[in-house]
Coordinates of C-alpha atoms and ligand atoms in Angstrom, one line a residue:
M96 CA 4.1 42.3 -27.9
K97 CA 6.4 39.7 -26.3
T98 CA 5.1 38.0 -23.6
R99 CA 8.2 37.0 -20.9
I100 CA 8.7 33.1 -21.0
E101 CA 8.3 31.6 -17.4
S102 CA 11.3 29.3 -15.9
F103 CA 10.6 26.4 -13.7
A104 CA 14.3 26.9 -12.4
D105 CA 12.7 30.2 -10.3
A106 CA 10.5 27.7 -8.1
S107 CA 13.6 25.2 -7.5
R108 CA 16.3 25.2 -5.0
Y109 CA 19.7 25.8 -5.3
A110 CA 23.1 26.5 -3.5
P111 CA 24.0 30.4 -4.1
H112 CA 27.2 29.6 -6.1
Y113 CA 24.8 27.8 -8.8
P114 CA 23.0 30.7 -10.7
P115 CA 26.3 32.5 -11.3
R116 CA 27.6 29.1 -12.9
C117 CA 24.8 28.8 -14.9
G118 CA 25.6 32.5 -16.0
K119 CA 28.9 31.9 -17.0
A120 CA 27.9 28.8 -19.1
L121 CA 25.4 30.9 -20.7
D122 CA 27.8 33.6 -21.3
E123 CA 30.7 31.3 -22.6
A124 CA 28.1 29.9 -25.3
I125 CA 26.8 33.4 -26.3
L126 CA 29.8 35.2 -26.4
S127 CA 32.8 33.1 -27.2
T128 CA 31.3 30.0 -29.0
P129 CA 30.4 29.9 -32.8
A130 CA 27.3 27.6 -32.7
Y131 CA 25.6 30.2 -30.4
Q132 CA 26.0 33.5 -32.4
V133 CA 22.7 33.2 -33.8
W134 CA 21.2 33.2 -30.1
R135 CA 22.3 36.6 -29.4
K136 CA 19.3 38.5 -30.9
R137 CA 17.1 36.5 -28.6
D138 CA 19.4 36.9 -25.3
P139 CA 17.5 39.8 -23.2
G140 CA 21.0 40.3 -21.6
D141 CA 22.5 40.1 -18.1
S142 CA 20.3 42.5 -16.7
T143 CA 17.7 39.9 -16.6
G144 CA 18.1 36.9 -14.2
V145 CA 20.0 33.9 -15.7
F146 CA 17.2 31.1 -15.6
S147 CA 14.9 33.8 -17.3
R148 CA 17.4 34.5 -20.2
L149 CA 17.7 31.0 -20.4
A150 CA 14.1 30.4 -20.8
S151 CA 14.1 32.9 -23.6
L152 CA 16.3 30.8 -25.8
S153 CA 15.7 27.9 -28.1
A154 CA 16.6 24.2 -27.6
L155 CA 19.5 23.1 -28.6
T156 CA 18.6 20.1 -31.0
K157 CA 20.8 17.0 -32.1
H158 CA 20.2 18.6 -35.8
D159 CA 22.1 21.7 -34.4
L160 CA 25.0 19.4 -33.3
R161 CA 25.2 17.8 -36.7
T162 CA 24.8 21.2 -38.7
H163 CA 27.6 23.1 -36.5
G164 CA 30.0 20.0 -35.9
P165 CA 32.0 19.3 -33.0
G166 CA 34.2 22.3 -33.7
G167 CA 31.2 24.8 -33.6
F168 CA 30.9 24.0 -30.0
V169 CA 34.4 24.6 -29.0
P170 CA 34.4 28.0 -26.8
H171 CA 37.0 30.5 -26.4
G172 CA 38.6 30.2 -29.9
R173 CA 40.5 26.9 -28.9
S174 CA 41.6 24.5 -32.0
L175 CA 39.7 21.3 -32.2
D176 CA 42.4 19.8 -34.3
E177 CA 45.2 20.9 -31.6
G178 CA 43.3 19.2 -29.0
L179 CA 42.9 16.0 -31.1
A180 CA 46.7 16.1 -32.2
S181 CA 47.6 16.6 -28.4
G182 CA 45.4 13.5 -27.5
Q183 CA 43.6 16.0 -24.8
I184 CA 40.3 15.1 -26.6
E185 CA 39.0 12.8 -29.1
L186 CA 35.7 12.3 -31.2
V187 CA 32.9 9.8 -30.2
N188 CA 30.0 9.2 -32.6
T189 CA 26.7 8.4 -31.0
S190 CA 23.8 6.7 -32.8
G191 CA 20.5 7.2 -31.4
T192 CA 17.6 5.0 -31.8
T193 CA 16.4 7.3 -34.6
G194 CA 19.4 6.6 -36.7
D195 CA 21.0 9.9 -36.0
R196 CA 24.6 10.1 -35.6
V197 CA 26.1 12.9 -33.8
S198 CA 30.0 13.4 -33.5
N199 CA 30.7 14.6 -29.8
V200 CA 34.1 15.9 -28.5
W201 CA 35.0 13.6 -25.7
Y202 CA 37.5 15.1 -23.0
Q203 CA 37.7 12.3 -20.4
P204 CA 38.4 14.7 -17.2
W205 CA 35.0 16.6 -17.7
W206 CA 33.5 12.9 -18.0
D207 CA 35.0 11.5 -14.7
A208 CA 34.3 14.5 -12.8
S209 CA 30.5 14.4 -14.0
E210 CA 30.6 10.9 -13.2
A211 CA 32.2 11.5 -9.5
A212 CA 29.7 14.4 -8.7
S213 CA 26.9 11.9 -10.0
S214 CA 28.0 9.3 -7.3
Q215 CA 27.5 11.6 -4.4
L216 CA 23.8 11.5 -4.9
N217 CA 23.4 8.0 -4.1
S218 CA 25.2 6.5 -0.8
H219 CA 26.1 3.0 -2.2
A220 CA 27.6 4.8 -5.4
R221 CA 29.4 7.1 -3.2
S222 CA 31.3 4.7 -1.0
L223 CA 32.0 2.2 -4.0
L224 CA 32.9 4.7 -6.8
A225 CA 36.0 6.0 -5.0
G226 CA 38.0 5.0 -7.8
G227 CA 39.8 1.8 -9.0
H228 CA 36.8 -0.2 -8.4
R229 CA 36.2 -3.5 -10.5
E230 CA 33.2 -2.8 -12.5
A231 CA 31.1 -5.5 -14.9
I232 CA 29.1 -4.2 -17.8
L233 CA 26.3 -5.9 -19.6
T234 CA 25.0 -3.8 -22.6
S235 CA 25.1 -3.6 -26.2
P236 CA 28.8 -4.4 -27.1
W237 CA 28.1 -1.5 -29.7
C238 CA 27.4 1.0 -27.2
T239 CA 30.7 0.1 -25.2
G240 CA 33.0 -3.0 -25.3
F241 CA 34.0 -5.4 -28.0
P242 CA 31.2 -6.5 -30.3
C243 CA 31.3 -10.1 -32.0
E244 CA 28.4 -11.5 -33.1
D245 CA 29.9 -14.5 -34.9
G246 CA 31.8 -16.7 -32.3
F247 CA 33.0 -15.8 -28.9
L248 CA 35.7 -13.7 -27.4
T249 CA 37.9 -14.9 -24.3
L250 CA 37.9 -13.0 -20.7
E251 CA 41.0 -11.3 -21.9
Q252 CA 39.5 -9.8 -25.2
R253 CA 36.7 -8.9 -23.1
T254 CA 38.6 -7.1 -20.5
A255 CA 39.9 -3.3 -20.6
G256 CA 41.5 -2.1 -17.5
R257 CA 39.1 -2.6 -14.6
F258 CA 36.4 -3.3 -16.7
L259 CA 34.6 -6.5 -17.6
Y260 CA 32.3 -6.5 -20.6
L261 CA 30.0 -9.7 -20.3
S262 CA 28.5 -10.1 -23.6
E263 CA 29.9 -9.5 -27.0
R264 CA 26.4 -10.0 -28.6
S265 CA 24.2 -7.1 -29.0
D266 CA 20.7 -9.2 -29.2
P267 CA 19.5 -10.7 -26.1
S268 CA 17.1 -12.7 -27.8
L269 CA 19.5 -14.7 -29.5
W270 CA 21.8 -15.4 -26.5
P271 CA 22.4 -19.2 -26.0
E272 CA 21.8 -20.3 -22.4
S273 CA 25.7 -21.2 -22.4
L274 CA 26.3 -17.3 -22.9
M275 CA 24.1 -16.5 -20.0
D276 CA 26.0 -19.1 -18.0
R277 CA 29.4 -17.5 -19.0
M278 CA 28.0 -14.7 -17.5
I279 CA 27.3 -15.6 -14.2
D280 CA 30.4 -17.5 -14.3
D281 CA 32.3 -14.2 -15.0
L282 CA 30.1 -12.5 -12.3
N283 CA 31.0 -15.3 -9.9
R284 CA 34.8 -15.0 -10.3
F285 CA 35.4 -11.2 -11.3
R286 CA 33.2 -10.2 -8.2
P287 CA 32.8 -6.6 -9.3
S288 CA 32.1 -3.7 -7.0
I289 CA 29.4 -2.7 -9.5
L290 CA 27.5 -4.0 -12.2
E291 CA 26.7 -1.4 -15.0
A292 CA 23.8 -2.7 -17.1
N293 CA 21.2 -2.2 -19.8
P294 CA 18.2 -2.9 -17.6
S295 CA 16.7 -5.2 -20.7
F296 CA 19.8 -7.3 -21.0
L297 CA 20.2 -7.7 -17.5
A298 CA 16.4 -9.0 -17.1
K299 CA 17.0 -11.5 -19.8
L300 CA 19.9 -13.0 -17.5
A301 CA 17.8 -12.6 -14.6
R302 CA 15.1 -14.6 -15.9
H303 CA 17.8 -17.5 -16.6
I304 CA 19.2 -17.1 -13.2
V305 CA 15.8 -17.8 -11.8
R306 CA 14.4 -20.4 -14.1
A307 CA 17.7 -22.6 -13.9
K308 CA 18.1 -22.0 -10.1
L309 CA 21.2 -20.8 -10.5
R310 CA 23.7 -19.4 -7.8
V311 CA 25.2 -15.7 -8.7
F312 CA 27.4 -13.1 -6.9
H313 CA 25.4 -10.4 -5.9
P314 CA 27.8 -7.0 -6.7
P315 CA 27.6 -4.2 -4.0
L316 CA 25.7 -2.0 -6.5
I317 CA 23.9 -2.4 -9.8
I318 CA 23.8 0.7 -11.9
L319 CA 21.3 0.7 -14.7
T320 CA 21.6 3.0 -17.5
Y321 CA 21.6 3.1 -21.6
E322 CA 17.9 2.4 -21.3
N323 CA 14.8 3.6 -19.2
P324 CA 14.1 0.5 -17.0
S325 CA 10.8 -1.0 -17.4
V326 CA 8.9 -2.0 -14.5
L327 CA 8.7 -5.5 -15.7
H328 CA 12.6 -5.6 -16.1
L329 CA 13.3 -4.3 -12.8
R330 CA 11.2 -6.7 -11.0
Q331 CA 12.8 -9.4 -13.0
I332 CA 16.2 -8.3 -11.7
R333 CA 15.0 -8.0 -8.5
R334 CA 13.8 -11.7 -8.1
A335 CA 17.6 -12.7 -9.3
F336 CA 19.6 -10.1 -7.4
E337 CA 19.6 -8.9 -3.8
S338 CA 22.0 -6.1 -4.6
P339 CA 20.7 -2.0 -4.4
I340 CA 19.9 -1.0 -7.8
A341 CA 20.1 2.8 -8.6
S342 CA 19.3 4.2 -12.2
S343 CA 21.8 6.6 -13.9
Y344 CA 20.4 9.3 -16.4
G345 CA 22.7 11.1 -18.8
S346 CA 24.0 10.9 -22.5
T347 CA 27.2 11.1 -24.4
E348 CA 26.4 14.7 -25.0
A349 CA 25.4 15.9 -21.9
G350 CA 27.4 13.2 -19.1
Y351 CA 25.6 12.4 -15.8
V352 CA 22.5 14.5 -15.4
F353 CA 20.3 12.6 -12.6
M354 CA 21.3 9.8 -10.3
E355 CA 19.1 7.6 -8.3
C356 CA 19.2 7.8 -4.5
E357 CA 18.3 5.6 -2.0
A358 CA 14.6 6.6 -1.6
G359 CA 14.2 6.0 -5.2
R360 CA 13.8 9.2 -6.7
L361 CA 16.1 11.1 -9.0
H362 CA 18.3 13.8 -8.2
Q363 CA 20.0 16.6 -10.6
V364 CA 23.6 16.1 -10.9
T365 CA 23.9 20.1 -10.1
D366 CA 27.6 20.2 -9.7
S367 CA 27.7 19.6 -13.4
C368 CA 24.8 20.6 -15.0
H369 CA 21.6 22.9 -15.1
V370 CA 18.3 21.4 -16.4
D371 CA 15.5 23.5 -17.8
F372 CA 12.3 21.7 -17.1
L373 CA 9.4 22.4 -19.8
P374 CA 6.4 21.0 -18.6
L375 CA 3.7 19.6 -21.2
A376 CA 0.1 21.2 -21.4
A377 CA -2.4 19.8 -18.7
E378 CA -4.0 17.7 -21.2
H379 CA -1.0 16.3 -22.0
G380 CA 0.2 15.4 -18.4
G381 CA 1.7 18.9 -17.1
P382 CA 2.6 20.5 -15.1
D383 CA 4.5 17.5 -13.7
V384 CA 5.7 15.8 -17.0
G385 CA 7.6 17.6 -18.9
R386 CA 10.9 17.7 -21.2
I387 CA 14.0 18.8 -20.1
L388 CA 16.9 20.8 -21.5
V389 CA 20.5 20.4 -20.5
T390 CA 23.3 23.1 -19.8
T391 CA 26.5 21.6 -18.8
F392 CA 29.3 23.3 -16.7
D393 CA 33.1 23.8 -17.3
N394 CA 33.7 21.6 -19.9
P395 CA 36.6 23.4 -21.8
W396 CA 36.0 21.7 -25.0
R397 CA 32.1 21.7 -25.5
S398 CA 29.8 24.6 -24.8
L399 CA 26.5 22.8 -24.4
V400 CA 23.3 24.8 -23.7
R401 CA 19.7 23.9 -23.4
F402 CA 20.4 20.4 -25.0
D403 CA 17.3 18.7 -25.5
T404 CA 17.9 15.1 -24.5
G405 CA 14.9 14.1 -26.3
D406 CA 13.3 12.9 -23.0
I407 CA 10.2 13.1 -20.7
V408 CA 10.3 13.1 -17.0
R409 CA 7.9 13.4 -14.3
L410 CA 8.9 15.7 -11.2
S411 CA 8.5 14.8 -7.5
R412 CA 6.3 16.9 -5.7
Q413 CA 7.3 15.4 -2.3
T414 CA 10.0 18.0 -0.9
P415 CA 12.5 17.3 0.6
C416 CA 13.0 13.8 -0.8
P417 CA 13.1 11.0 2.0
C418 CA 16.7 11.1 1.4
G419 CA 17.4 14.8 2.7
R420 CA 18.8 15.9 -0.7
H421 CA 16.8 19.0 -1.8
E422 CA 19.1 20.7 -4.6
G423 CA 17.9 21.4 -8.1
L424 CA 15.3 19.1 -9.7
T425 CA 14.0 15.8 -8.4
L426 CA 12.2 13.5 -10.3
L427 CA 10.0 10.7 -9.5
S428 CA 10.6 8.8 -13.0
V429 CA 12.0 9.3 -16.3
E430 CA 9.0 8.6 -18.5
G431 CA 10.7 7.7 -21.7
R432 CA 11.8 9.7 -25.0
T433 CA 9.7 11.8 -26.9
V434 CA 10.2 9.5 -29.9
N435 CA 8.5 6.8 -27.6
L436 CA 5.1 9.0 -27.3
T437 CA 2.0 7.8 -28.5
L438 CA -1.6 9.4 -28.7
T439 CA -4.9 8.4 -27.5
P440 CA -7.6 8.3 -30.3
G441 CA -8.8 11.6 -28.6
G442 CA -5.2 13.0 -29.1
R443 CA -3.8 13.1 -25.4
A444 CA -0.4 12.0 -25.1
V445 CA 0.7 8.8 -23.6
T446 CA 4.3 8.4 -22.3
Q447 CA 6.0 5.0 -22.6
G448 CA 5.9 5.4 -18.7
A449 CA 2.5 5.4 -18.4
V450 CA 2.0 1.9 -20.5
D451 CA 4.8 0.5 -18.6
R452 CA 3.0 0.8 -15.2
V453 CA -0.2 -0.7 -16.8
L454 CA 1.4 -3.4 -18.4
G455 CA 3.7 -3.9 -15.6
N456 CA 0.9 -5.3 -13.3
V457 CA 0.3 -8.1 -15.7
T458 CA 1.0 -11.3 -14.5
G459 CA 3.1 -13.7 -16.7
L460 CA 4.0 -10.8 -19.1
L461 CA 7.8 -11.0 -19.5
E462 CA 8.4 -8.5 -22.4
Y463 CA 6.3 -6.4 -24.7
Q464 CA 6.6 -3.7 -27.6
L465 CA 3.6 -1.4 -28.3
V466 CA 3.1 0.6 -31.9
Q467 CA 0.3 2.8 -32.7
T468 CA -0.2 1.7 -36.4
G469 CA -3.0 4.5 -36.8
P470 CA -5.0 7.3 -34.9
A471 CA -7.0 4.5 -33.0
A472 CA -5.1 1.5 -33.8
Y473 CA -2.3 -0.1 -31.2
T474 CA -0.4 -3.3 -31.8
L475 CA 1.1 -5.3 -28.8
G476 CA 4.0 -7.7 -29.4
F477 CA 4.7 -9.6 -26.2
A478 CA 6.2 -12.6 -24.7
T479 CA 4.9 -14.6 -21.8
G480 CA 6.5 -17.2 -19.5
E481 CA 3.6 -18.7 -17.3
P482 CA 0.7 -18.7 -17.7
P483 CA -0.1 -19.0 -21.2
A484 CA -0.3 -16.5 -23.9
R485 CA -4.0 -16.5 -24.2
Q486 CA -4.7 -15.5 -20.7
V487 CA -2.2 -12.9 -20.9
A488 CA -3.6 -11.5 -24.1
G489 CA -6.8 -10.9 -22.6
E490 CA -5.4 -9.1 -19.5
V491 CA -2.9 -6.7 -21.7
R492 CA -6.0 -5.9 -24.0
D493 CA -7.8 -5.2 -21.1
V494 CA -5.5 -2.6 -19.6
L495 CA -4.5 -0.8 -22.6
Q496 CA -8.1 -0.4 -23.7
S497 CA -8.5 1.6 -19.8
L498 CA -5.5 3.6 -20.8
Y499 CA -6.2 4.3 -24.2
G500 CA -10.1 4.7 -24.0
P501 CA -13.1 2.7 -25.5
A502 CA -12.2 4.3 -28.9
A503 CA -8.9 2.5 -29.2
S504 CA -8.6 -0.8 -31.1
I505 CA -6.1 -3.0 -29.7
T506 CA -4.4 -6.0 -31.4
T507 CA -2.3 -8.2 -29.3
N508 CA 0.7 -10.9 -30.9
A509 CA 2.2 -13.5 -28.8
V510 CA 5.6 -13.6 -30.3
E511 CA 9.0 -15.7 -28.8
A512 CA 10.8 -12.6 -27.7
I513 CA 11.3 -9.0 -28.4
T514 CA 14.1 -8.2 -30.6
P515 CA 16.1 -4.3 -29.7
D516 CA 16.5 -2.0 -32.5
P517 CA 20.1 -1.5 -33.3
P518 CA 22.6 -0.6 -31.8
G519 CA 20.8 -3.0 -29.4
K520 CA 18.2 -0.8 -27.1
Y521 CA 14.6 -2.1 -26.6
R522 CA 12.1 0.5 -27.7
L523 CA 9.0 -0.4 -25.5
T524 CA 6.5 1.8 -27.4
R525 CA 6.8 3.9 -30.3
A526 CA 4.0 5.5 -33.2
L527 CA 4.3 4.7 -36.8
S528 CA 3.5 8.6 -37.5
P529 CA 6.3 10.5 -35.3
I530 CA 4.7 13.0 -32.7
D531 CA 5.8 16.5 -33.0
A532 CA 6.4 16.9 -29.3
D533 CA 7.0 20.3 -29.5
Y534 CA 3.3 21.1 -29.8
L535 CA 2.6 19.2 -26.5
L536 CA 4.3 21.8 -24.2
D537 CA 2.8 24.3 -21.9
T538 CA 3.5 27.5 -23.9
R539 CA 4.2 29.7 -20.9
F540 CA 7.2 28.0 -20.5
A541 CA 8.3 27.3 -24.2
P542 CA 9.5 30.0 -26.5
Q543 CA 8.0 30.0 -30.1
R544 CA 10.0 27.6 -32.5
E545 CA 12.6 29.6 -34.5
P546 CA 12.0 29.5 -38.2
D547 CA 15.9 28.0 -38.7
H548 CA 14.5 24.7 -36.6
D549 CA 11.9 24.1 -38.8
H550 CA 13.4 21.4 -41.2
Ligands
LIG282 ZN1 16.6 11.5 -2.5

């Protein structure tokens, strides 16, 4: 007998026009988009509420995106080739931290609308993102910008319209001081309305600013994106910049999905997407901690339903948020990626966020990377400023021991700096043997895995 899959969305608050938009996105996928044809047999149909319909369907994975290619997700028989030939759309490749490349259809008007919708969820962003604002960007140039790992580019070579790219180099551990001085000089002259930054990159610059006591322009808003910010990185950035800081969460595939408000919570961008929340089982941190699947609205060139972004989030239970917003999901935090999960020796899941919170309290710790090397073995590489590494090593071992339990064997290695993974993203935690996050889910909210998703 088939048991009904529960949907978390039934307990969330939405505007009256919202469920019909979800229904439209789902019908468009099931009825007129090639990649979703195999989902038809699982769809209970529109006599059932849209959230229950969505809940009974599989997750869409990056593997699915690669299998069907960008053309498989174009709805209503539109021609990908004609769209490309006319310049309406282009193809953009992403390379995730696990090295899996996906080719995505990029339709700029949809992306801009998604960004504009997200800006409504933060009052600083709302006033600044009105259009035409100057923006400085500090991230890996391989994510966006102009890479040059050998030699340096001029200001003109790093400028595109209203955007200035602060770094052509993708590894902050190798940045010379002269490069960071140039970034500060750029900020002081360019005076951007917004500084959009990868938090680990900006933290490196912030440490330089504080250490050398440099004067720097404080942008009206700093938006952190590309990476989930570590408590340590955030604290280092706050020491150097007085600007308000907001985290923006999204992806090339799904657009803008969550935006941090003035009260420090992340609100779902309900104008551009629906988010299904799949809680983890109680022993792994549920029901407040879970995975998210994103369904996008109104992209004429891309039908995306229940796309697994590969991230784990923690819900905020304080409703409404102190900022007054209450629509859709509200998060306390993004807990990191499923590929960054580790397990205790007893088999309980530990998110990157949980590791980060305990290490974030250690005085003198600048950067770290934790690797689970065996069922009960963990190695922490860490970099310190003052006090010396030996003192910090004892403290990091203690806090990790209390997190993973007495059976955990913890090794610490003091290093000069942590190097990001290609294309330039820090991975704070990971396990050498990947963890299958499907088995951590609360089964009341997750349909059985389809055989064609096992590979
Ligand atoms: Zn809020």
